Structure formats: C-alpha cells, structure tokens
XYZ file of C-alpha atoms in Angstrom:
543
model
C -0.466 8.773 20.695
C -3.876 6.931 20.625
C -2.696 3.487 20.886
C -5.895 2.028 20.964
C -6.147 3.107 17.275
C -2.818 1.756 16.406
C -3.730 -1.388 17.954
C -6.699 -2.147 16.465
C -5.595 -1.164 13.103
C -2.301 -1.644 12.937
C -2.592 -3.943 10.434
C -4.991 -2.755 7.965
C -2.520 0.005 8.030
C 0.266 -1.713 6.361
C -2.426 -2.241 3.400
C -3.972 0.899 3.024
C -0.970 3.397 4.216
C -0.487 5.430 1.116
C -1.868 4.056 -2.068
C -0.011 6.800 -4.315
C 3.075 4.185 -2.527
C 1.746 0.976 -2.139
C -0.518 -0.789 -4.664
C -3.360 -2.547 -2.378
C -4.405 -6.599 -3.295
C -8.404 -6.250 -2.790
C -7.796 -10.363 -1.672
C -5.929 -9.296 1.517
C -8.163 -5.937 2.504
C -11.387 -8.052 3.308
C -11.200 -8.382 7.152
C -10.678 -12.543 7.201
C -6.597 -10.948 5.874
C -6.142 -9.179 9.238
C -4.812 -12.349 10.248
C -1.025 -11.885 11.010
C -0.654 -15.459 9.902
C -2.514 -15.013 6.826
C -0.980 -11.660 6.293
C 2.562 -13.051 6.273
C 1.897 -16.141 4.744
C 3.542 -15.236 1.212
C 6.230 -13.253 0.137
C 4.435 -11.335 -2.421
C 1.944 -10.437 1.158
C 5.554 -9.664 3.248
C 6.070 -6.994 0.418
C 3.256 -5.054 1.060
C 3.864 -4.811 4.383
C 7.490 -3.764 3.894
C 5.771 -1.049 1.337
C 3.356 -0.443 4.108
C 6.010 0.862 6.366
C 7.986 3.121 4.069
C 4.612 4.719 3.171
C 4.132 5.842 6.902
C 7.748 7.238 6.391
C 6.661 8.858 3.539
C 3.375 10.553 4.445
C 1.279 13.909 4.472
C 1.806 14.012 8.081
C 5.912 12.641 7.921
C 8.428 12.726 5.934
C 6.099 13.628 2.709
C 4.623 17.251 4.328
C 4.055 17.966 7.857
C 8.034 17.379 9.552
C 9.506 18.867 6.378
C 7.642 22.102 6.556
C 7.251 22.238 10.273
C 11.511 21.360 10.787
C 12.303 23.452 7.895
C 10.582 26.589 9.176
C 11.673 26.764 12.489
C 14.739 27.793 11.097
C 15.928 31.533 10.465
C 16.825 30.043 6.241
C 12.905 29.881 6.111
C 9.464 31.475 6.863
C 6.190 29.729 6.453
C 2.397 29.986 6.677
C -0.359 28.405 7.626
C -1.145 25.915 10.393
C 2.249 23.533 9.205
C 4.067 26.075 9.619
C 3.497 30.021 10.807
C 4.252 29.337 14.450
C 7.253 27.379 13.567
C 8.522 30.198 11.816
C 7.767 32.820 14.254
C 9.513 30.517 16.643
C 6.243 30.392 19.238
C 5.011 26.864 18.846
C 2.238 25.431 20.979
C 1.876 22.403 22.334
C -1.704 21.691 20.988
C -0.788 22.605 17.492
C -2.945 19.759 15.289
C 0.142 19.562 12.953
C 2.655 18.842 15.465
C -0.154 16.226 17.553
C -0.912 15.072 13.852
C 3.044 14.514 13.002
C 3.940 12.856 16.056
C 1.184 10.292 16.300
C 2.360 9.411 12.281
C 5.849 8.698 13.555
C 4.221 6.530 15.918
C 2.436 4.626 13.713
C 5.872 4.349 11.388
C 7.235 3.028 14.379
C 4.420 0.613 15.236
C 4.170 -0.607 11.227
C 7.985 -1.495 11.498
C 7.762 -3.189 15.196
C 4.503 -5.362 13.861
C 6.884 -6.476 10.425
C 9.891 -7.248 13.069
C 7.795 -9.974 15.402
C 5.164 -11.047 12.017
C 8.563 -12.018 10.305
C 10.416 -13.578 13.078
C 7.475 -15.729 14.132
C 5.659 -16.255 10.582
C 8.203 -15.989 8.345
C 11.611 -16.899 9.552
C 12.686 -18.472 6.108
C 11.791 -16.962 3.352
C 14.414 -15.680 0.701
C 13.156 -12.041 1.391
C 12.872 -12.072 5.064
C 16.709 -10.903 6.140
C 16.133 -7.481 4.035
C 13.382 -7.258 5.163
C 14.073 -6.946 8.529
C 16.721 -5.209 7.923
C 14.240 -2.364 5.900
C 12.323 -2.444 9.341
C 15.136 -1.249 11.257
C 16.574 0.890 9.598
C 13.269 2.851 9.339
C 12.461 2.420 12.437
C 15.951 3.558 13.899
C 15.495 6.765 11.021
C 11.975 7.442 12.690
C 13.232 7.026 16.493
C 16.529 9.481 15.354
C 13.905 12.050 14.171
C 12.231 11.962 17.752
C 14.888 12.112 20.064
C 16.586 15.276 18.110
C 13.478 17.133 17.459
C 11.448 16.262 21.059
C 14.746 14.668 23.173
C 13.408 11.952 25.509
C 9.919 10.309 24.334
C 8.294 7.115 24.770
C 10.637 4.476 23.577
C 8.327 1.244 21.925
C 10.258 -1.744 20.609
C 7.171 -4.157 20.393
C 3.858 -3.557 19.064
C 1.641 -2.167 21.462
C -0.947 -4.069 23.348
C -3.475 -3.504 26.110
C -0.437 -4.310 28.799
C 1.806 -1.809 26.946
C -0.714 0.853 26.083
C 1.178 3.853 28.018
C 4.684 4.149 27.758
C 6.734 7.080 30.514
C 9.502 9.177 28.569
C 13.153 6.757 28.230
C 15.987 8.342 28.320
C 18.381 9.745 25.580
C 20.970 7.275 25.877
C 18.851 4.670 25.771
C 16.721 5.836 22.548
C 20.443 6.273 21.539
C 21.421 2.535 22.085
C 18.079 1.232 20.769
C 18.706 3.267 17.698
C 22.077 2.361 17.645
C 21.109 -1.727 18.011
C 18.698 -1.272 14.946
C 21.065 0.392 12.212
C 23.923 -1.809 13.685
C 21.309 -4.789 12.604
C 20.706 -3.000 9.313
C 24.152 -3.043 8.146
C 24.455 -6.810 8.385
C 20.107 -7.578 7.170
C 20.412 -5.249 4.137
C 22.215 -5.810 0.897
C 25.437 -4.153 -0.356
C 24.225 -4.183 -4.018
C 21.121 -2.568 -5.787
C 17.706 -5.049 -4.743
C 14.954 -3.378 -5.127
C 15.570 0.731 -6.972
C 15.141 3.205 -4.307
C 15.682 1.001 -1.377
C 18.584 1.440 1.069
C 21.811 -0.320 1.221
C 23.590 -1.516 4.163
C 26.050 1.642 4.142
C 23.135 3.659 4.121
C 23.078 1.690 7.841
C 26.643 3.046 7.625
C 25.913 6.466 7.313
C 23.374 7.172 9.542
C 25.134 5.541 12.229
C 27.693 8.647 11.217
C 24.807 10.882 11.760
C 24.087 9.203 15.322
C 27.435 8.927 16.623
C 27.851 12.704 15.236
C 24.673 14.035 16.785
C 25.518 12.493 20.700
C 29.307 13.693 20.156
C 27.595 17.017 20.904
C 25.302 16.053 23.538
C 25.804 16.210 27.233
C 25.167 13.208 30.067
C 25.747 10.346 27.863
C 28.072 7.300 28.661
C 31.107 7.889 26.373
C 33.583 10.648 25.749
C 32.737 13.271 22.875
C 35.871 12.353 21.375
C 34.780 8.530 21.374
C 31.690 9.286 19.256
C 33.656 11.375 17.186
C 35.817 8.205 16.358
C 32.706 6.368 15.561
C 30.931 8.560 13.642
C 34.206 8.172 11.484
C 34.668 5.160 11.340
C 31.235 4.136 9.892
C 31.048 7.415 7.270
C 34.363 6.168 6.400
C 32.845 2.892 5.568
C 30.318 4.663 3.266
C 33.221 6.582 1.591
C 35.489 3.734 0.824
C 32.482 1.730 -0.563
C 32.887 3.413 -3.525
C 28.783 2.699 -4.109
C 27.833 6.321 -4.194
C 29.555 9.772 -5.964
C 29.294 12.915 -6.857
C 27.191 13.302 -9.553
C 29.200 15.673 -12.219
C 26.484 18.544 -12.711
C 24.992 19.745 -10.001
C 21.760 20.870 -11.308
C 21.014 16.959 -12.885
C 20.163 16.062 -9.067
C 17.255 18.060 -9.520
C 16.145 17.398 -13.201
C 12.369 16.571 -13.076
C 12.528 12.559 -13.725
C 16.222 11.982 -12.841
C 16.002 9.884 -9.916
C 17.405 7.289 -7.487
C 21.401 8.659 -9.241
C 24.372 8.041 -8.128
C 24.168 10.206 -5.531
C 21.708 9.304 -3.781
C 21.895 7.405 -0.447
C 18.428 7.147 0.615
C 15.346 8.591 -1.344
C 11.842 8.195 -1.038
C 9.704 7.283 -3.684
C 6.540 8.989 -4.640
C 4.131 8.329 -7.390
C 1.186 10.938 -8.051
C -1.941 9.476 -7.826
C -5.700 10.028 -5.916
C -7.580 13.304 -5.834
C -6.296 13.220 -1.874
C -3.573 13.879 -0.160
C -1.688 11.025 0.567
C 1.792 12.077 0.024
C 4.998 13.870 -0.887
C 3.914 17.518 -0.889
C 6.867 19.034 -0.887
C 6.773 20.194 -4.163
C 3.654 22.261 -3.718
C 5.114 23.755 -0.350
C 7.951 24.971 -1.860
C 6.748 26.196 -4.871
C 4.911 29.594 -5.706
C 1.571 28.997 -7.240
C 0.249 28.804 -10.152
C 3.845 29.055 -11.786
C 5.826 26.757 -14.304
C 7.507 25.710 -11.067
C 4.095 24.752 -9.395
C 0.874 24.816 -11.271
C -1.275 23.584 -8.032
C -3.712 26.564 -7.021
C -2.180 26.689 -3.940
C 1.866 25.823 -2.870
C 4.393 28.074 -1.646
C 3.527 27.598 2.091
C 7.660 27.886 2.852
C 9.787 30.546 1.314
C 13.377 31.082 2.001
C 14.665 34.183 3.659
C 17.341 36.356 2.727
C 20.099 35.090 4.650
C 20.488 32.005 1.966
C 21.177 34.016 -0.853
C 22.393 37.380 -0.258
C 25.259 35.634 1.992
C 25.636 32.952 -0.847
C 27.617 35.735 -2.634
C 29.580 37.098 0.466
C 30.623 34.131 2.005
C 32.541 33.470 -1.496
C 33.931 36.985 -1.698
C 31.676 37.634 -4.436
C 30.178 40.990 -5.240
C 26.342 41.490 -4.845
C 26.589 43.331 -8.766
C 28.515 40.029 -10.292
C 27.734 36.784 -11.901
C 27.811 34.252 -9.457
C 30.391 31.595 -10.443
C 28.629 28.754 -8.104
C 26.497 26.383 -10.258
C 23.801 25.660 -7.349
C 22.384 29.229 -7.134
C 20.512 28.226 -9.986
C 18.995 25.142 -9.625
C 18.220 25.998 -5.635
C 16.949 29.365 -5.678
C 13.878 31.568 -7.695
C 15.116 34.799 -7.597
C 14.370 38.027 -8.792
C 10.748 37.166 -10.467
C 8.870 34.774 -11.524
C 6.038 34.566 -14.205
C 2.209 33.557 -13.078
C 0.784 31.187 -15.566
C -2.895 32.009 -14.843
C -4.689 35.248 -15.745
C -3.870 37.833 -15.035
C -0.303 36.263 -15.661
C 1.314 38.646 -13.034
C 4.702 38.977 -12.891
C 5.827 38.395 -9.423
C 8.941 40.497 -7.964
C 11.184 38.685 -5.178
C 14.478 39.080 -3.508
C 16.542 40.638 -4.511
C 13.985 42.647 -6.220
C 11.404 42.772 -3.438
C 12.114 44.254 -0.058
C 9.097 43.910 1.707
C 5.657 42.060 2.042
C 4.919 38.559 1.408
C 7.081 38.075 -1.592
C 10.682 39.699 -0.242
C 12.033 35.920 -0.401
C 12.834 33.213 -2.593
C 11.378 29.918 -3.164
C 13.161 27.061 -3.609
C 13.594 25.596 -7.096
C 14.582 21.644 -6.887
C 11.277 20.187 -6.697
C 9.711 21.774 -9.136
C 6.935 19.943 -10.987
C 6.416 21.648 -14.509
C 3.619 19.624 -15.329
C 1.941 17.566 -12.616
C -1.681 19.064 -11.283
C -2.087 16.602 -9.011
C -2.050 17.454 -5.292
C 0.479 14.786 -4.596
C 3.798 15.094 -5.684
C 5.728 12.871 -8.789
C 9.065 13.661 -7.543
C 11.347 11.544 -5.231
C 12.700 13.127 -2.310
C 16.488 12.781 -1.709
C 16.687 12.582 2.486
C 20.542 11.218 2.154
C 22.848 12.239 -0.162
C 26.840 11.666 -0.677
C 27.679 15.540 -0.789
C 25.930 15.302 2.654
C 28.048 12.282 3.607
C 31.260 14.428 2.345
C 30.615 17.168 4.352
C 30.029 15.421 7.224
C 32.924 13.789 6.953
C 34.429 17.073 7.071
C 33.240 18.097 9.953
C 34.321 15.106 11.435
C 38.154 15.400 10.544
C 37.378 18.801 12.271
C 36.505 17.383 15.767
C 39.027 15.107 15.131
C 42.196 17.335 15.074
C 42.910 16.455 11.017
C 42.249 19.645 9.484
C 43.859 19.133 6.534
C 41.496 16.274 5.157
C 38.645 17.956 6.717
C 39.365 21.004 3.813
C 40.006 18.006 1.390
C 36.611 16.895 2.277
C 34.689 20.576 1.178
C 36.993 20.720 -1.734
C 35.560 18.107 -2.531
C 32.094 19.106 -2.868
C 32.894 22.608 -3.660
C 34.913 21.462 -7.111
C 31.982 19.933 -8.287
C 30.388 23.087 -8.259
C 32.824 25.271 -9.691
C 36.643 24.620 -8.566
C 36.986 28.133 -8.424
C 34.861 28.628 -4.753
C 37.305 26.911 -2.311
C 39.935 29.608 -3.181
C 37.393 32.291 -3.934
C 36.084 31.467 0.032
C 40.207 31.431 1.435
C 39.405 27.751 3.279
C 42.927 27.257 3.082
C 43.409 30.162 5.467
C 41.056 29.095 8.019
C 41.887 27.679 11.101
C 40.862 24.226 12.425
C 38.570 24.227 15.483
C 35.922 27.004 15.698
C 36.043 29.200 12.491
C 36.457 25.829 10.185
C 33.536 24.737 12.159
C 31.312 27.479 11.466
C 32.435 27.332 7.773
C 31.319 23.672 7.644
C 28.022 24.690 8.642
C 27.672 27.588 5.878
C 28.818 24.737 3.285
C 26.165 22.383 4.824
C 23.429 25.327 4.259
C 24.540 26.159 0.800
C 25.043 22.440 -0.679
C 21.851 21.180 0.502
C 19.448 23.819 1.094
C 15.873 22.975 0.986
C 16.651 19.398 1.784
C 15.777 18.959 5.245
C 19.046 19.380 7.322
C 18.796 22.983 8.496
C 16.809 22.215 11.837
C 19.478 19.532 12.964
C 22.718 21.147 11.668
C 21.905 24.691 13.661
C 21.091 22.652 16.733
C 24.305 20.504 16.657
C 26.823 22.717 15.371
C 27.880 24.829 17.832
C 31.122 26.528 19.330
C 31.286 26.608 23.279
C 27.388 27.654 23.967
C 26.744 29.272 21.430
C 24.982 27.367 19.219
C 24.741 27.734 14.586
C 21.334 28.113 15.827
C 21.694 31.402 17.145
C 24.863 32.589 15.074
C 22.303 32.638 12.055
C 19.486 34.026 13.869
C 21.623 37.301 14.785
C 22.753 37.640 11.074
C 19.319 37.411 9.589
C 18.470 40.361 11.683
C 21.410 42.127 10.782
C 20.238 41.979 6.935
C 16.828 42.838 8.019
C 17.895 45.842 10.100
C 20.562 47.687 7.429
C 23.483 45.252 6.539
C 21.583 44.053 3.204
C 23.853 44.691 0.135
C 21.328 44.181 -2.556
C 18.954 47.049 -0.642
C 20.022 50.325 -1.480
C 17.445 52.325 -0.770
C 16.837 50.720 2.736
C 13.254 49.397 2.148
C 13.824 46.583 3.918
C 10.866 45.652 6.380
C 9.730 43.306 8.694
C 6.621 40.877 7.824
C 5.065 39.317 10.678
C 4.678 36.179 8.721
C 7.132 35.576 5.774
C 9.910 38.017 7.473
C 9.553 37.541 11.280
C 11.658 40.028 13.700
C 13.093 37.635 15.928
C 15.097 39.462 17.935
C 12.993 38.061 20.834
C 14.484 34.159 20.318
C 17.410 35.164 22.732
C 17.915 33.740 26.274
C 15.405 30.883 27.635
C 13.472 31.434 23.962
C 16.163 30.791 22.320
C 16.774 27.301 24.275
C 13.227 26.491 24.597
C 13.418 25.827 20.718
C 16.062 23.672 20.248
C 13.112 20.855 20.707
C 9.423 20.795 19.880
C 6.990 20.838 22.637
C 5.757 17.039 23.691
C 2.030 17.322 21.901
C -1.164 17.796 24.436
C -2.729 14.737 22.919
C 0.129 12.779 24.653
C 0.328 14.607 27.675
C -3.578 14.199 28.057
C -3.964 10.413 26.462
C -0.839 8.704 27.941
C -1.288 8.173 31.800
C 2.830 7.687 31.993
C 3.271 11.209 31.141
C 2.203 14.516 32.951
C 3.357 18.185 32.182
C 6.034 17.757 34.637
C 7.859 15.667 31.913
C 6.958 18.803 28.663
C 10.429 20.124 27.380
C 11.675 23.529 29.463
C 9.532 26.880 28.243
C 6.388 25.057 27.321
C-alpha cells in the first residue's frame, strides 16, 4: 500500500491527480500550498480537492483502465491480453501481478484523497456554502471505492482517517464491518448531497439511494453477517425503491442514444464519470481504446482492443429470445453493443477484419464492444464519459429484488420494463411470463443483466452474487461457454471452432477449488510484503 507515499503526498495529490480531470491553479502547486489550512482556505481551493478525489476514482490504474479491464476479463463474456488483463482471462492470476499491486494501491489513494477532504473540511471549513456536498461527494466515493474492495478482495485493511506514522499498517477488518462503514458513509451521502442537478455529472443523493440497493443486495447473498438474508433483501428494496419513486432518472427512449459519441450525463444516467482528452500521457479513461479494435472508425489509436467479448454474449443473445441464428434480430441493443461480423481497418493496407460470427478461430473469433467508440479522438486518453450507474441497471435490480422477495409478478413488471424499451416484442418472444419465481426467474435476471448492460462493468459482481443453492452465475456461464466452444455453436457449421490460449481460453479447468479461488482477487505481494499487519496466512484461499 506504501503509506509512506500517501502520507507524504497526499496532498499534492488532490492537485495534480489527473489533469485531463482537474484543471491545476499554479498558485496552490508551489510547496508553501501544502498547507491543509491554506489548502482549504477558499471554496474555489475546496473544489479542487473535491475534483482531486473523483480523479483518483477515475484513473489509468481505477475506474478509468486497470479494474475495468482486469474485472471485466475475469469473466467467461470476455478475453483479454496483455499484462491488465491475460491472466485474468485465463482465470490464473498472481499475486505479484504489477496491475493488480498497481490497482489496489490507486484505490488506496482514492480512499486516502476522500478521508484527507472529510477531516480538512470538518476542521477548516465547517461553514462554507459548499462544504455539506462536499462531504457528502467524499463519502459516497469513498463508500463506492471501499464496495469495490470488499467484493473483489473480501476482507482488507479498513482506513477511515488519513494515515499517519501511528496508523501506517492496518491488519485485514472484517466484512461486516467494511459493510457497516460503507453502509455509515452512503447513509451520510443521502442526507450531504443534493436531490437536484448542482454541479453536471455529479451524484445525487438517490444515487446514495441506489448503491445502498447494491450493498444491501450484495450481503443478502453473503454468509456470517449479522442480519437475516431476507432482512437485506427488505433493505435493498426499500432504498432502490426510493430511487424509483424519485422520478429523477428514466429510461431513455432509444437505446442506442446512450451511446451516441457526445450524448452525455442523460436521463439515464445515475452516476457517470467525466473524462476530458487531454496530455500526450495516460492519465485517464481508457476504456475506449481497450475495447476497441485498432486502427478502426471505432478506435483510431495504434493500439486498443486489449478486451474482446466471447461468444457466449452474442450467439446466446439470439437463443435466449427464441430467435433463429439465420434471422434479423428484433432487439435494438445488438447494434449499438456489439461489432460483429467485420470490421474495416482504416490504415494501409485497409484490411478487412473477419469476426464472430464470421471467424471461428484465432485472435479475432470475438466481438468487440461498440459503445465507446471514439470516431475521431487520437488521443491516448479517452473523450467519452463512462456510465458506472444507470436506471435500466436500477430496474433490473429491482427485479431481482421482487424475486428474493416472493413478488414475482412485479419482479417480471420490472424486465418488461427494460425489455419494452428495446423492442416490446422480447418479453413474449423470451416466454418470462411462463417462468417460475425463485431459481429459473433468477437465472433469467442475470441473462437480462448481461444483455442490457454488457461492457459496462457489472459482469464480475453479478456472476459472483447471483447464484442458486451453490452453484454460482459464475460457473453456470463458464460451463456454457465451453459448450459453444466444444460443438453447441449454431452460427458454426462446419465445426471450426477452436480454442485460443489467449482470446478463447479452454477453461474447463476453473471447476472445484479453481473455481472458488476466483470469486476474489489475490491480496497483492506489495501488501503482504510492505504492511507488517498482514502475513500470507491472511491471502484469500488458492493463492
């Protein structure tokens, strides 16, 4: 975690986080503004700081790169390359991977940006207009950044103050009680941050709301904790609820507009974070370049298309609706989510690039995902926002809620829902009506989850929570993507279907004690070896 680092620096760091984010004052970045006092002294100053923290949130090594690719790929929807991501998609991660050490001290420092804001505004700025949503902006990110550990590692260090030579090394807390502190911070968000539009981009209370949901959803499934499943159930309700009756967010009435290069911060969204291109380094939001194929109208970077999307996405999009692997697809997402088929390279030689369904085998038997594309932008960091909380998510959690809660009828109202917007033909072309409540409808929620929002971020978490007695979404997907690799695929007729050790993995071996082992990340080696509170006794089972 190097908290030396953090401590020394912790507040230069809220100036020079991520410039492509946060426009730097050259008054304040002279060493003499280091001063907390100084620092916090103006509003204007407090802003920066605030900016400071989402731009942590935002970065290469967070939100903006390193978790995306890293969660993403560790999934059977995806395959990646490259040190962000081949382990994680051959499901073998190590413990000293520099992207994982790299990802995990950048949380960190999220974490430590927000704590330093928290105290710096209670004791220097208690009054000023700004200071309520402000704090309010530092705990919800914090609580976002602390949910994102204790799903993807389970227990960690748990640090509510900044840290100082009496804090330095922190032992692992337990999961209830990152749950509670994450739980205290939103629950202080809902009441710090506005209900109406502030500042564009920046979350409202019942964006507190909803991830509460999340929380309250995510321990209903967990095991040792103080309440009942059913309890958390009831909460997670009773706060997405909250979102729903708000009436502050919607559906958006076209599908494809969420991703229209320059429509931004709609309806829609619940939380998004803001990027702005800028610098010849990277800083920031590179997820259009790691989705995108090279060199291509969708990515014009000389390099990109470090995570590709496996088969199961979109040769199942057209079963799971009853629809024929030969027919037009009635469903208005396939488009705007998936490049299929081909795509043109806009660089001598100007290949034309074959992919599935065309391609069967090698490197380019997958799709790439189309929502971020960037038609025009060269720079290596990306123009477009990134959506991490949308309302179609909220509606489909809500579903699954109503599920878990007995009311199956309003749980099917709830995919309706979504599913009308993108064609009202798909709830009665899947037969939801016919499903029953409990396990299947379950199951079906998490399909819906993976077709709505694919490419968004929510695969890693949604196969690890959903699951139906032991058996985990997790591993339910895993054995069908090796049924389409090994003979069931309907678009291969001629059976030339193959394994690729990178961008097609057999993983037929992720059964058993592998299959468990990675339902967390390993804790990193830099923490194991530069915390004195933690020893390999305390690394997650298999590592």
């Amino acid at each position: 975690m190097k908290y030396k680092f953090i401590i020394f620096l912790a507040c230069f760091q809220f100036l020079i986080s991520c410039d492509s984010i946060l426009e730097v004052n050259d008054d304040l970045a002279d060493l003499g503004a280091l001063n907390n006092e100084l620092l916090f002294s103006t509003e204007e100053n407090v802003e920066k700081v605030v900016n400071g923290v989402y731009a942590k949130y935002g970065s290469e090594f967070y939100q903006g790169g390193n978790f995306y690719q890293m969660t993403s790929a560790n999934t059977p929807y995806f395959s990646s390359t490259g040190a962000k991501g081949l382990e994680f998609g051959q499901f073998d991660i190590s413990p000293s991977s520099k992207n994982l050490n790299d990802t995990w001290e950048e949380i960190y420092s999220c974490i430590d940006n927000a704590n330093n804001l928290i105290e710096n505004l209670n004791k220097f700025a208690p009054n000023f207009p700004n200071t309520t949503r402000s704090l309010g902006q530092a705990h919800f990110l914090r609580a976002l950044a602390y949910f994102d550990l204790v799903r993807v590692w389970n227990e960690v260090p748990l640090r509510t103050e900044t840290a100082n030579q009496e804090t330095l090394f922190l032992p692992k807390s337990s999961k209830e009680k990152i749950y509670n502190q994450i739980i205290s911070d939103l629950t202080a968000a809902t009441s710090e941050l506005p209900s109406e539009v502030y500042i564009i981009g920046r979350p409202l209370s019942f964006a507190a709301n909803g991830y509460l949901a999340k929380v309250y959803m995510k321990m209903a499934t967990e095991s040792g904790l103080s309440k009942s499943s059913q309890e958390y159930w009831d909460l997670a309700f009773d706060n997405a609820k909250i979102v729903y009756d708000s009436k502050k967010y919607n559906l958006l009435p076209n599908y494809g507009n969420l991703f229209i290069e320059g429509n931004e911060n709609t309806a829609e969204s619940i939380f998004e974070i803001q990027y702005i291109s800028t610098g010849t380094s990277t800083k920031s939001g590179q997820h259009s370049t790691i989705v995108g194929p090279q060199e291509s109208i969708y990515n014009q970077r000389s390099s990109g298309g470090q995570l590709r999307v496996n088969r199961l996405a979109l040769h199942d999009h057209y079963l799971d609706y009853n629809i024929g692997v030969k027919d037009n697809h009635p469903d208005s997402r396939i488009e705007p989510t998936y490049i299929q088929d081909s795509y043109d390279e806009i660089l001598a030689p100007f290949n034309s690039r074959k992919i599935y369904p065309k391609q069967f085998s090698g490197g380019f038997a997958v799709n790439f995902i189309k929502k971020f594309a960037e038609a025009n932008n060269t720079n290596i960091n990306s123009d477009r926002n990134r959506i991490i909380f949308r309302y179609a998510d909220l509606l489909l959690m809500l579903a699954e809620i109503e599920n878990e809660r007995n009311n199956f009828p309003e749980s099917k109202g709830y995919i309706k829902e979504v599913l009308d917007r993108a064609n009202t033909t798909l709830y009665a072309q899947a037969n939801i009506d016919a499903i029953a409540g409990g396990d299947d409808l379950r199951t079906r929620i998490g399909i819906e989850r993976a077709y709505e929002l694919l490419g968004e971020g929510q695969e890693w978490f949604d196969l690890r929570r959903i699951k139906n007695g032991t058996v985990t979404f997790l591993e339910n997907r895993i054995l069908r993507r090796q049924d389409l690799m090994t003979g069931s695929d309907l678009f291969d007729k001629k059976n030339k279907t193959k394994f690729h050790n990178v961008w097609n993995p057999d993983l037929s071996f992720v059964t058993g004690v592998k299959l468990t082992k990675n339902y967390y990340f390993p804790i990193p080696t830099n923490e194991i070896i530069g915390n004195n509170k933690i020893t390999n006794a305390d690394q997650n089972p298999g590592y």
